[in-house]
Amino acid sequence: MSILDWRTEVRRWLHPRRNITPELTNSVVAFFECAFENTRCLDRAWFGVHPSGISLVVGGIYLAAIQRSGVDQGVWLLVDQELPKIDGVEYQPVKSTQRSEQPLVWLHSVSLNPVPHLIGVTFLWESFAQASEKILRFPIASDRDTVQKRRKKIRLSELMRESVILYPDEEEESRVFREGLRKTVTVNAYERDQKARDLCIQHYGARCFVCDFSFGEAYGEFAEGFIHVHHLRPLSEIGEEYTVDPVKDLRPVCPNCHAVIHLHRPAFSIEEVRAALAERCSPNAYTSLRSIKRK
């Protein structure tokens, strides 16, 4: 499993559930992205997608999980204390931690419906980050590497080190931005604000702004809602954090068109690539692109 295909596996797992909309599917993917980004024990956490559920675990305990049925059915997220009320969820004690001075709890919902809201609750993910560190003090979090490998889970640190970039917009050596905020990482990549992406797709739809391609129409329901999102203003030209307007600054584009946009520095505009595509009878599309008169 790689940083690319874990998202595909999550989408496939959700596909048989006919009541899952493309928007909710995207939110479930974003839910686990948030869990990955906020986990403070990358070398101890393991992730896997199985017929019964999707789970990020440490030892024998959930950090974040979605289970299809049974007594564990629903959404689970470990937090370090019972938080202010969130619609559609409840809190359950983690029994193995209750004798501690700082007992942990799970946020739980039988339904997936609260997931889109959970993604944007900052205090929730701060609490999750604290819990992912505190849980290591308890025996339940002891290493079970052999068991995790047998269950075909992958260590989160290995998953996060994968060099594949699912949404490769603008890349620059040895630097990474969260919408422009510079920080040091072990791979070259650009992180993206998932909420901004979701709002862009919600406004424009999951259809390429250049060629009109739809993954859902081409591959079926499990791929519905998948699309890259392109920044009209390259982050590499900004150099500092800025507020992204999902409607003004972003556009949905398919991976092919996205790659073509970035064949040139500075990047081609959407209009330029669309014009080149209109001349698709040309024997060499790249030559056609390079011949475009830039402003």
PDB file of C-alpha atoms in Angstrom:
ATOM      1  CA  MET A   1       0.000   0.000   0.000  1.00  0.00           C
ATOM      2  CA  SER A   2       1.368   3.458  -0.885  1.00  0.00           C
ATOM      3  CA  ILE A   3       0.453   7.045  -0.143  1.00  0.00           C
ATOM      4  CA  LEU A   4      -1.372   6.933  -3.484  1.00  0.00           C
ATOM      5  CA  ASP A   5      -3.390   3.752  -3.241  1.00  0.00           C
ATOM      6  CA  TRP A   6      -4.567   3.899   0.378  1.00  0.00           C
ATOM      7  CA  ARG A   7      -7.107   6.516  -0.716  1.00  0.00           C
ATOM      8  CA  THR A   8      -8.240   4.253  -3.547  1.00  0.00           C
ATOM      9  CA  GLU A   9      -8.644   1.375  -1.078  1.00  0.00           C
ATOM     10  CA  VAL A  10     -10.785   3.550   1.195  1.00  0.00           C
ATOM     11  CA  ARG A  11     -12.992   4.526  -1.734  1.00  0.00           C
ATOM     12  CA  ARG A  12     -13.371   0.904  -2.799  1.00  0.00           C
ATOM     13  CA  TRP A  13     -14.308  -0.086   0.745  1.00  0.00           C
ATOM     14  CA  LEU A  14     -17.043   2.552   0.792  1.00  0.00           C
ATOM     15  CA  HIS A  15     -18.320   1.775  -2.713  1.00  0.00           C
ATOM     16  CA  PRO A  16     -20.744  -1.088  -1.814  1.00  0.00           C
ATOM     17  CA  ARG A  17     -22.546   1.203   0.607  1.00  0.00           C
ATOM     18  CA  ARG A  18     -25.106   2.692  -1.758  1.00  0.00           C
ATOM     19  CA  ASN A  19     -26.068   5.516   0.579  1.00  0.00           C
ATOM     20  CA  ILE A  20     -22.565   7.002   0.478  1.00  0.00           C
ATOM     21  CA  THR A  21     -22.407  10.150  -1.660  1.00  0.00           C
ATOM     22  CA  PRO A  22     -19.201  11.246  -3.431  1.00  0.00           C
ATOM     23  CA  GLU A  23     -18.986  14.157  -1.028  1.00  0.00           C
ATOM     24  CA  LEU A  24     -19.161  11.865   2.005  1.00  0.00           C
ATOM     25  CA  THR A  25     -16.584   9.554   0.444  1.00  0.00           C
ATOM     26  CA  ASN A  26     -14.193  12.499   0.066  1.00  0.00           C
ATOM     27  CA  SER A  27     -14.840  13.428   3.690  1.00  0.00           C
ATOM     28  CA  VAL A  28     -13.974   9.931   4.902  1.00  0.00           C
ATOM     29  CA  VAL A  29     -10.669  10.123   3.019  1.00  0.00           C
ATOM     30  CA  ALA A  30     -10.053  13.562   4.553  1.00  0.00           C
ATOM     31  CA  PHE A  31     -10.886  12.164   8.011  1.00  0.00           C
ATOM     32  CA  PHE A  32      -7.996   9.717   7.772  1.00  0.00           C
ATOM     33  CA  GLU A  33      -5.727  12.363   6.245  1.00  0.00           C
ATOM     34  CA  CYS A  34      -6.358  14.474   9.354  1.00  0.00           C
ATOM     35  CA  ALA A  35      -5.637  11.480  11.562  1.00  0.00           C
ATOM     36  CA  PHE A  36      -2.342  10.806   9.767  1.00  0.00           C
ATOM     37  CA  GLU A  37      -1.240  14.425   9.999  1.00  0.00           C
ATOM     38  CA  ASN A  38      -2.014  14.687  13.718  1.00  0.00           C
ATOM     39  CA  THR A  39      -0.682  11.343  14.927  1.00  0.00           C
ATOM     40  CA  ARG A  40       2.344  11.853  17.177  1.00  0.00           C
ATOM     41  CA  CYS A  41       3.511   8.244  17.137  1.00  0.00           C
ATOM     42  CA  LEU A  42       4.175   7.616  13.452  1.00  0.00           C
ATOM     43  CA  ASP A  43       6.608   4.761  14.131  1.00  0.00           C
ATOM     44  CA  ARG A  44       4.148   2.956  16.395  1.00  0.00           C
ATOM     45  CA  ALA A  45       0.917   3.430  14.444  1.00  0.00           C
ATOM     46  CA  TRP A  46      -0.307   1.041  11.721  1.00  0.00           C
ATOM     47  CA  PHE A  47      -2.962   1.579   9.052  1.00  0.00           C
ATOM     48  CA  GLY A  48      -5.001  -0.917   7.069  1.00  0.00           C
ATOM     49  CA  VAL A  49      -8.161  -1.339   4.983  1.00  0.00           C
ATOM     50  CA  HIS A  50      -9.938  -4.671   5.483  1.00  0.00           C
ATOM     51  CA  PRO A  51     -13.394  -6.039   4.620  1.00  0.00           C
ATOM     52  CA  SER A  52     -14.659  -5.322   8.136  1.00  0.00           C
ATOM     53  CA  GLY A  53     -13.261  -1.833   8.455  1.00  0.00           C
ATOM     54  CA  ILE A  54     -10.591   0.835   8.082  1.00  0.00           C
ATOM     55  CA  SER A  55      -8.344   1.434  11.059  1.00  0.00           C
ATOM     56  CA  LEU A  56      -5.326   3.328  12.324  1.00  0.00           C
ATOM     57  CA  VAL A  57      -4.123   1.526  15.442  1.00  0.00           C
ATOM     58  CA  VAL A  58      -1.404   1.499  18.072  1.00  0.00           C
ATOM     59  CA  GLY A  59      -0.908  -1.889  19.672  1.00  0.00           C
ATOM     60  CA  GLY A  60      -4.398  -3.204  20.317  1.00  0.00           C
ATOM     61  CA  ILE A  61      -6.275   0.084  20.306  1.00  0.00           C
ATOM     62  CA  TYR A  62      -7.927   2.338  17.727  1.00  0.00           C
ATOM     63  CA  LEU A  63      -6.529   5.783  17.060  1.00  0.00           C
ATOM     64  CA  ALA A  64      -9.029   6.326  14.248  1.00  0.00           C
ATOM     65  CA  ALA A  65     -11.325   3.758  12.682  1.00  0.00           C
ATOM     66  CA  ILE A  66     -14.512   3.094  10.769  1.00  0.00           C
ATOM     67  CA  GLN A  67     -16.099  -0.320  11.254  1.00  0.00           C
ATOM     68  CA  ARG A  68     -18.794  -1.690   8.972  1.00  0.00           C
ATOM     69  CA  SER A  69     -20.881  -3.675  11.499  1.00  0.00           C
ATOM     70  CA  GLY A  70     -20.925  -5.484  14.835  1.00  0.00           C
ATOM     71  CA  VAL A  71     -20.391  -4.084  18.314  1.00  0.00           C
ATOM     72  CA  ASP A  72     -17.681  -1.744  16.983  1.00  0.00           C
ATOM     73  CA  GLN A  73     -19.810  -0.355  14.149  1.00  0.00           C
ATOM     74  CA  GLY A  74     -19.285   3.277  13.260  1.00  0.00           C
ATOM     75  CA  VAL A  75     -16.645   5.984  13.471  1.00  0.00           C
ATOM     76  CA  TRP A  76     -14.037   6.007  16.265  1.00  0.00           C
ATOM     77  CA  LEU A  77     -11.472   8.651  17.171  1.00  0.00           C
ATOM     78  CA  LEU A  78      -9.265   8.647  20.252  1.00  0.00           C
ATOM     79  CA  VAL A  79      -9.209  11.920  22.222  1.00  0.00           C
ATOM     80  CA  ASP A  80      -7.590  12.874  25.509  1.00  0.00           C
ATOM     81  CA  GLN A  81     -10.744  14.107  27.226  1.00  0.00           C
ATOM     82  CA  GLU A  82     -14.451  14.501  26.725  1.00  0.00           C
ATOM     83  CA  LEU A  83     -14.818  17.569  24.534  1.00  0.00           C
ATOM     84  CA  PRO A  84     -17.626  20.095  24.015  1.00  0.00           C
ATOM     85  CA  LYS A  85     -20.707  18.501  22.488  1.00  0.00           C
ATOM     86  CA  ILE A  86     -20.550  17.783  18.770  1.00  0.00           C
ATOM     87  CA  ASP A  87     -23.797  16.952  17.007  1.00  0.00           C
ATOM     88  CA  GLY A  88     -24.206  13.294  16.129  1.00  0.00           C
ATOM     89  CA  VAL A  89     -21.412  11.895  18.316  1.00  0.00           C
ATOM     90  CA  GLU A  90     -20.999  10.538  21.808  1.00  0.00           C
ATOM     91  CA  TYR A  91     -18.010   9.849  24.056  1.00  0.00           C
ATOM     92  CA  GLN A  92     -17.085   6.452  25.421  1.00  0.00           C
ATOM     93  CA  PRO A  93     -14.361   5.748  28.003  1.00  0.00           C
ATOM     94  CA  VAL A  94     -11.291   3.766  26.980  1.00  0.00           C
ATOM     95  CA  LYS A  95     -11.510   1.172  29.748  1.00  0.00           C
ATOM     96  CA  SER A  96      -7.832   0.309  29.730  1.00  0.00           C
ATOM     97  CA  THR A  97      -6.973   3.919  30.685  1.00  0.00           C
ATOM     98  CA  GLN A  98      -9.630   4.627  33.309  1.00  0.00           C
ATOM     99  CA  ARG A  99      -7.379   4.018  36.334  1.00  0.00           C
ATOM    100  CA  SER A 100      -4.985   6.667  35.094  1.00  0.00           C
ATOM    101  CA  GLU A 101      -4.978  10.262  36.279  1.00  0.00           C
ATOM    102  CA  GLN A 102      -5.523  11.211  32.626  1.00  0.00           C
ATOM    103  CA  PRO A 103      -8.016   8.677  31.242  1.00  0.00           C
ATOM    104  CA  LEU A 104      -8.698   8.749  27.506  1.00  0.00           C
ATOM    105  CA  VAL A 105     -12.001   8.542  25.677  1.00  0.00           C
ATOM    106  CA  TRP A 106     -13.246   7.735  22.218  1.00  0.00           C
ATOM    107  CA  LEU A 107     -15.424   9.964  20.101  1.00  0.00           C
ATOM    108  CA  HIS A 108     -17.949   7.623  18.504  1.00  0.00           C
ATOM    109  CA  SER A 109     -20.750   7.813  15.956  1.00  0.00           C
ATOM    110  CA  VAL A 110     -22.688   4.864  14.578  1.00  0.00           C
ATOM    111  CA  SER A 111     -23.329   6.897  11.425  1.00  0.00           C
ATOM    112  CA  LEU A 112     -20.848   8.413   8.961  1.00  0.00           C
ATOM    113  CA  ASN A 113     -22.957  11.563   8.702  1.00  0.00           C
ATOM    114  CA  PRO A 114     -20.945  13.636  11.251  1.00  0.00           C
ATOM    115  CA  VAL A 115     -17.635  12.977   9.458  1.00  0.00           C
ATOM    116  CA  PRO A 116     -17.674  16.078   7.176  1.00  0.00           C
ATOM    117  CA  HIS A 117     -18.146  18.297  10.211  1.00  0.00           C
ATOM    118  CA  LEU A 118     -15.419  16.598  12.246  1.00  0.00           C
ATOM    119  CA  ILE A 119     -12.750  17.456   9.681  1.00  0.00           C
ATOM    120  CA  GLY A 120     -12.917  21.171  10.440  1.00  0.00           C
ATOM    121  CA  VAL A 121     -13.092  20.993  14.270  1.00  0.00           C
ATOM    122  CA  THR A 122      -9.639  22.217  15.316  1.00  0.00           C
ATOM    123  CA  PHE A 123      -9.934  21.436  19.015  1.00  0.00           C
ATOM    124  CA  LEU A 124     -10.906  17.858  18.170  1.00  0.00           C
ATOM    125  CA  TRP A 125      -7.691  17.194  16.235  1.00  0.00           C
ATOM    126  CA  GLU A 126      -5.598  18.909  18.887  1.00  0.00           C
ATOM    127  CA  SER A 127      -7.123  16.538  21.437  1.00  0.00           C
ATOM    128  CA  PHE A 128      -6.518  13.568  19.129  1.00  0.00           C
ATOM    129  CA  ALA A 129      -2.855  14.557  18.755  1.00  0.00           C
ATOM    130  CA  GLN A 130      -2.455  14.656  22.548  1.00  0.00           C
ATOM    131  CA  ALA A 131      -4.209  11.293  22.926  1.00  0.00           C
ATOM    132  CA  SER A 132      -2.012   9.644  20.273  1.00  0.00           C
ATOM    133  CA  GLU A 133       0.979  10.522  22.438  1.00  0.00           C
ATOM    134  CA  LYS A 134      -0.532   9.713  25.828  1.00  0.00           C
ATOM    135  CA  ILE A 135      -1.780   6.275  24.781  1.00  0.00           C
ATOM    136  CA  LEU A 136       1.832   5.083  24.532  1.00  0.00           C
ATOM    137  CA  ARG A 137       2.012   5.073  28.340  1.00  0.00           C
ATOM    138  CA  PHE A 138      -0.484   2.225  28.582  1.00  0.00           C
ATOM    139  CA  PRO A 139       0.168  -1.521  28.112  1.00  0.00           C
ATOM    140  CA  ILE A 140      -2.637  -1.728  25.520  1.00  0.00           C
ATOM    141  CA  ALA A 141      -0.365   0.264  23.177  1.00  0.00           C
ATOM    142  CA  SER A 142       2.531  -2.187  23.391  1.00  0.00           C
ATOM    143  CA  ASP A 143       4.090  -3.203  20.071  1.00  0.00           C
ATOM    144  CA  ARG A 144       2.254  -5.868  18.083  1.00  0.00           C
ATOM    145  CA  ASP A 145       4.268  -5.527  14.901  1.00  0.00           C
ATOM    146  CA  THR A 146       4.028  -9.184  13.951  1.00  0.00           C
ATOM    147  CA  VAL A 147       0.243  -9.105  14.284  1.00  0.00           C
ATOM    148  CA  GLN A 148      -0.039  -5.877  12.274  1.00  0.00           C
ATOM    149  CA  LYS A 149       2.083  -7.270   9.445  1.00  0.00           C
ATOM    150  CA  ARG A 150       0.050 -10.462   9.389  1.00  0.00           C
ATOM    151  CA  ARG A 151      -3.064  -8.315   9.026  1.00  0.00           C
ATOM    152  CA  LYS A 152      -1.345  -6.543   6.106  1.00  0.00           C
ATOM    153  CA  LYS A 153      -1.285  -3.175   7.782  1.00  0.00           C
ATOM    154  CA  ILE A 154       1.472  -0.695   6.976  1.00  0.00           C
ATOM    155  CA  ARG A 155       3.413   1.376   9.483  1.00  0.00           C
ATOM    156  CA  LEU A 156       2.250   4.978   9.308  1.00  0.00           C
ATOM    157  CA  SER A 157       5.781   6.367   9.174  1.00  0.00           C
ATOM    158  CA  GLU A 158       6.414   4.281   6.055  1.00  0.00           C
ATOM    159  CA  LEU A 159       3.140   5.372   4.517  1.00  0.00           C
ATOM    160  CA  MET A 160       3.947   9.030   5.121  1.00  0.00           C
ATOM    161  CA  ARG A 161       7.453   8.687   3.695  1.00  0.00           C
ATOM    162  CA  GLU A 162       6.164   7.583   0.312  1.00  0.00           C
ATOM    163  CA  SER A 163       7.353  10.018  -2.322  1.00  0.00           C
ATOM    164  CA  VAL A 164       4.224   9.706  -4.495  1.00  0.00           C
ATOM    165  CA  ILE A 165       2.283  12.960  -4.478  1.00  0.00           C
ATOM    166  CA  LEU A 166      -1.407  12.480  -5.144  1.00  0.00           C
ATOM    167  CA  TYR A 167      -2.097  16.135  -5.918  1.00  0.00           C
ATOM    168  CA  PRO A 168       1.184  17.355  -7.501  1.00  0.00           C
ATOM    169  CA  ASP A 169       0.612  21.043  -8.113  1.00  0.00           C
ATOM    170  CA  GLU A 170       3.699  23.211  -7.786  1.00  0.00           C
ATOM    171  CA  GLU A 171       6.867  21.545  -6.472  1.00  0.00           C
ATOM    172  CA  GLU A 172      10.050  23.157  -5.184  1.00  0.00           C
ATOM    173  CA  GLU A 173      13.181  21.494  -3.869  1.00  0.00           C
ATOM    174  CA  SER A 174      13.434  20.793  -0.119  1.00  0.00           C
ATOM    175  CA  ARG A 175      10.493  22.989   0.837  1.00  0.00           C
ATOM    176  CA  VAL A 176       6.869  22.303   1.594  1.00  0.00           C
ATOM    177  CA  PHE A 177       3.942  24.624   2.156  1.00  0.00           C
ATOM    178  CA  ARG A 178       0.544  24.361   3.749  1.00  0.00           C
ATOM    179  CA  GLU A 179      -1.107  26.910   1.531  1.00  0.00           C
ATOM    180  CA  GLY A 180       2.191  28.804   1.594  1.00  0.00           C
ATOM    181  CA  LEU A 181       3.459  28.087   5.140  1.00  0.00           C
ATOM    182  CA  ARG A 182       7.054  26.888   4.848  1.00  0.00           C
ATOM    183  CA  LYS A 183       8.369  23.949   6.912  1.00  0.00           C
ATOM    184  CA  THR A 184      10.991  21.218   6.605  1.00  0.00           C
ATOM    185  CA  VAL A 185       9.984  17.666   5.703  1.00  0.00           C
ATOM    186  CA  THR A 186      11.746  14.500   4.551  1.00  0.00           C
ATOM    187  CA  VAL A 187      10.217  14.499   1.074  1.00  0.00           C
ATOM    188  CA  ASN A 188       9.396  17.183  -1.447  1.00  0.00           C
ATOM    189  CA  ALA A 189       5.655  17.734  -1.586  1.00  0.00           C
ATOM    190  CA  TYR A 190       2.941  20.341  -1.281  1.00  0.00           C
ATOM    191  CA  GLU A 191       0.320  19.797   1.362  1.00  0.00           C
ATOM    192  CA  ARG A 192      -3.170  20.956   0.572  1.00  0.00           C
ATOM    193  CA  ASP A 193      -5.942  22.289   2.772  1.00  0.00           C
ATOM    194  CA  GLN A 194      -8.570  19.553   2.426  1.00  0.00           C
ATOM    195  CA  LYS A 195     -11.432  21.881   3.323  1.00  0.00           C
ATOM    196  CA  ALA A 196     -10.429  24.285   0.545  1.00  0.00           C
ATOM    197  CA  ARG A 197     -10.277  21.388  -1.921  1.00  0.00           C
ATOM    198  CA  ASP A 198     -13.693  20.140  -0.836  1.00  0.00           C
ATOM    199  CA  LEU A 199     -15.260  23.590  -1.215  1.00  0.00           C
ATOM    200  CA  CYS A 200     -13.712  24.004  -4.677  1.00  0.00           C
ATOM    201  CA  ILE A 201     -15.138  20.657  -5.809  1.00  0.00           C
ATOM    202  CA  GLN A 202     -18.469  21.432  -4.190  1.00  0.00           C
ATOM    203  CA  HIS A 203     -18.673  24.683  -6.191  1.00  0.00           C
ATOM    204  CA  TYR A 204     -17.352  23.511  -9.581  1.00  0.00           C
ATOM    205  CA  GLY A 205     -18.072  19.781  -9.435  1.00  0.00           C
ATOM    206  CA  ALA A 206     -15.615  16.885  -9.836  1.00  0.00           C
ATOM    207  CA  ARG A 207     -15.140  17.474 -13.550  1.00  0.00           C
ATOM    208  CA  CYS A 208     -11.971  18.659 -15.243  1.00  0.00           C
ATOM    209  CA  PHE A 209     -12.051  22.387 -15.975  1.00  0.00           C
ATOM    210  CA  VAL A 210      -9.865  21.797 -19.035  1.00  0.00           C
ATOM    211  CA  CYS A 211     -11.144  18.677 -20.794  1.00  0.00           C
ATOM    212  CA  ASP A 212     -14.467  18.023 -19.003  1.00  0.00           C
ATOM    213  CA  PHE A 213     -13.377  14.530 -17.898  1.00  0.00           C
ATOM    214  CA  SER A 214     -15.266  12.889 -15.001  1.00  0.00           C
ATOM    215  CA  PHE A 215     -13.778   9.929 -13.123  1.00  0.00           C
ATOM    216  CA  GLY A 216     -17.233   8.871 -11.976  1.00  0.00           C
ATOM    217  CA  GLU A 217     -18.574   8.695 -15.513  1.00  0.00           C
ATOM    218  CA  ALA A 218     -15.488   6.910 -16.837  1.00  0.00           C
ATOM    219  CA  TYR A 219     -14.778   4.387 -14.074  1.00  0.00           C
ATOM    220  CA  GLY A 220     -17.981   4.079 -12.103  1.00  0.00           C
ATOM    221  CA  GLU A 221     -19.397   5.029  -8.754  1.00  0.00           C
ATOM    222  CA  PHE A 222     -16.342   4.135  -6.654  1.00  0.00           C
ATOM    223  CA  ALA A 223     -14.315   6.852  -8.450  1.00  0.00           C
ATOM    224  CA  GLU A 224     -17.058   9.483  -8.223  1.00  0.00           C
ATOM    225  CA  GLY A 225     -15.759  12.725  -6.749  1.00  0.00           C
ATOM    226  CA  PHE A 226     -12.067  12.050  -7.387  1.00  0.00           C
ATOM    227  CA  ILE A 227     -10.206  14.921  -9.063  1.00  0.00           C
ATOM    228  CA  HIS A 228      -7.049  16.989  -8.680  1.00  0.00           C
ATOM    229  CA  VAL A 229      -7.330  20.644  -7.662  1.00  0.00           C
ATOM    230  CA  HIS A 230      -5.085  23.231  -9.298  1.00  0.00           C
ATOM    231  CA  HIS A 231      -3.922  26.491  -7.727  1.00  0.00           C
ATOM    232  CA  LEU A 232      -4.249  29.302 -10.251  1.00  0.00           C
ATOM    233  CA  ARG A 233      -1.525  31.149  -8.387  1.00  0.00           C
ATOM    234  CA  PRO A 234       1.446  28.805  -7.810  1.00  0.00           C
ATOM    235  CA  LEU A 235       2.403  28.517  -4.154  1.00  0.00           C
ATOM    236  CA  SER A 236       6.054  28.680  -5.129  1.00  0.00           C
ATOM    237  CA  GLU A 237       5.464  32.306  -6.170  1.00  0.00           C
ATOM    238  CA  ILE A 238       3.972  33.282  -2.812  1.00  0.00           C
ATOM    239  CA  GLY A 239       6.518  32.346  -0.138  1.00  0.00           C
ATOM    240  CA  GLU A 240       4.304  33.019   2.850  1.00  0.00           C
ATOM    241  CA  GLU A 241       1.023  31.826   4.261  1.00  0.00           C
ATOM    242  CA  TYR A 242      -2.064  33.211   2.593  1.00  0.00           C
ATOM    243  CA  THR A 243      -5.785  32.625   2.714  1.00  0.00           C
ATOM    244  CA  VAL A 244      -7.055  30.510  -0.162  1.00  0.00           C
ATOM    245  CA  ASP A 245     -10.382  31.363  -1.744  1.00  0.00           C
ATOM    246  CA  PRO A 246     -11.656  27.968  -2.953  1.00  0.00           C
ATOM    247  CA  VAL A 247     -13.732  29.559  -5.733  1.00  0.00           C
ATOM    248  CA  LYS A 248     -11.343  32.271  -6.949  1.00  0.00           C
ATOM    249  CA  ASP A 249      -8.000  30.507  -6.457  1.00  0.00           C
ATOM    250  CA  LEU A 250      -8.706  26.834  -7.215  1.00  0.00           C
ATOM    251  CA  ARG A 251     -10.015  24.802 -10.148  1.00  0.00           C
ATOM    252  CA  PRO A 252     -10.699  21.047 -10.478  1.00  0.00           C
ATOM    253  CA  VAL A 253      -8.566  19.414 -13.177  1.00  0.00           C
ATOM    254  CA  CYS A 254      -7.887  15.794 -14.133  1.00  0.00           C
ATOM    255  CA  PRO A 255      -4.348  14.427 -13.515  1.00  0.00           C
ATOM    256  CA  ASN A 256      -3.487  14.445 -17.234  1.00  0.00           C
ATOM    257  CA  CYS A 257      -4.392  18.079 -17.746  1.00  0.00           C
ATOM    258  CA  HIS A 258      -2.789  18.941 -14.420  1.00  0.00           C
ATOM    259  CA  ALA A 259       0.490  17.420 -15.540  1.00  0.00           C
ATOM    260  CA  VAL A 260       0.344  19.291 -18.853  1.00  0.00           C
ATOM    261  CA  ILE A 261      -0.317  22.582 -17.056  1.00  0.00           C
ATOM    262  CA  HIS A 262       2.986  22.095 -15.219  1.00  0.00           C
ATOM    263  CA  LEU A 263       5.049  21.075 -18.242  1.00  0.00           C
ATOM    264  CA  HIS A 264       6.136  24.700 -18.405  1.00  0.00           C
ATOM    265  CA  ARG A 265       7.497  27.160 -15.859  1.00  0.00           C
ATOM    266  CA  PRO A 266       5.668  29.372 -15.261  1.00  0.00           C
ATOM    267  CA  ALA A 267       2.750  26.999 -15.558  1.00  0.00           C
ATOM    268  CA  PHE A 268       0.442  27.132 -18.549  1.00  0.00           C
ATOM    269  CA  SER A 269      -2.934  28.648 -17.868  1.00  0.00           C
ATOM    270  CA  ILE A 270      -6.082  26.570 -18.017  1.00  0.00           C
ATOM    271  CA  GLU A 271      -7.132  28.523 -21.099  1.00  0.00           C
ATOM    272  CA  GLU A 272      -3.849  27.761 -22.870  1.00  0.00           C
ATOM    273  CA  VAL A 273      -4.101  24.032 -22.240  1.00  0.00           C
ATOM    274  CA  ARG A 274      -7.750  24.026 -23.262  1.00  0.00           C
ATOM    275  CA  ALA A 275      -6.807  25.762 -26.528  1.00  0.00           C
ATOM    276  CA  ALA A 276      -4.021  23.250 -27.178  1.00  0.00           C
ATOM    277  CA  LEU A 277      -6.431  20.400 -26.556  1.00  0.00           C
ATOM    278  CA  ALA A 278      -8.822  21.911 -29.089  1.00  0.00           C
ATOM    279  CA  GLU A 279      -6.032  21.446 -31.620  1.00  0.00           C
ATOM    280  CA  ARG A 280      -5.688  17.758 -30.643  1.00  0.00           C
ATOM    281  CA  CYS A 281      -5.205  16.744 -34.269  1.00  0.00           C
ATOM    282  CA  SER A 282      -1.681  18.110 -33.917  1.00  0.00           C
ATOM    283  CA  PRO A 283       0.862  15.238 -34.052  1.00  0.00           C
ATOM    284  CA  ASN A 284       2.799  16.652 -31.133  1.00  0.00           C
ATOM    285  CA  ALA A 285       0.690  18.123 -28.369  1.00  0.00           C
ATOM    286  CA  TYR A 286       3.691  19.295 -26.348  1.00  0.00           C
ATOM    287  CA  THR A 287       5.121  21.161 -29.334  1.00  0.00           C
ATOM    288  CA  SER A 288       1.713  22.745 -29.764  1.00  0.00           C
ATOM    289  CA  LEU A 289       1.768  23.853 -26.147  1.00  0.00           C
ATOM    290  CA  ARG A 290       5.274  25.302 -26.368  1.00  0.00           C
ATOM    291  CA  SER A 291       4.336  27.235 -29.494  1.00  0.00           C
ATOM    292  CA  ILE A 292       1.568  29.100 -27.663  1.00  0.00           C
ATOM    293  CA  LYS A 293       2.332  32.803 -27.434  1.00  0.00           C
ATOM    294  CA  ARG A 294       2.450  33.639 -23.739  1.00  0.00           C
ATOM    295  CA  LYS A 295       1.485  37.013 -22.418  1.00  0.00           C
TER     296      LYS A 295
END
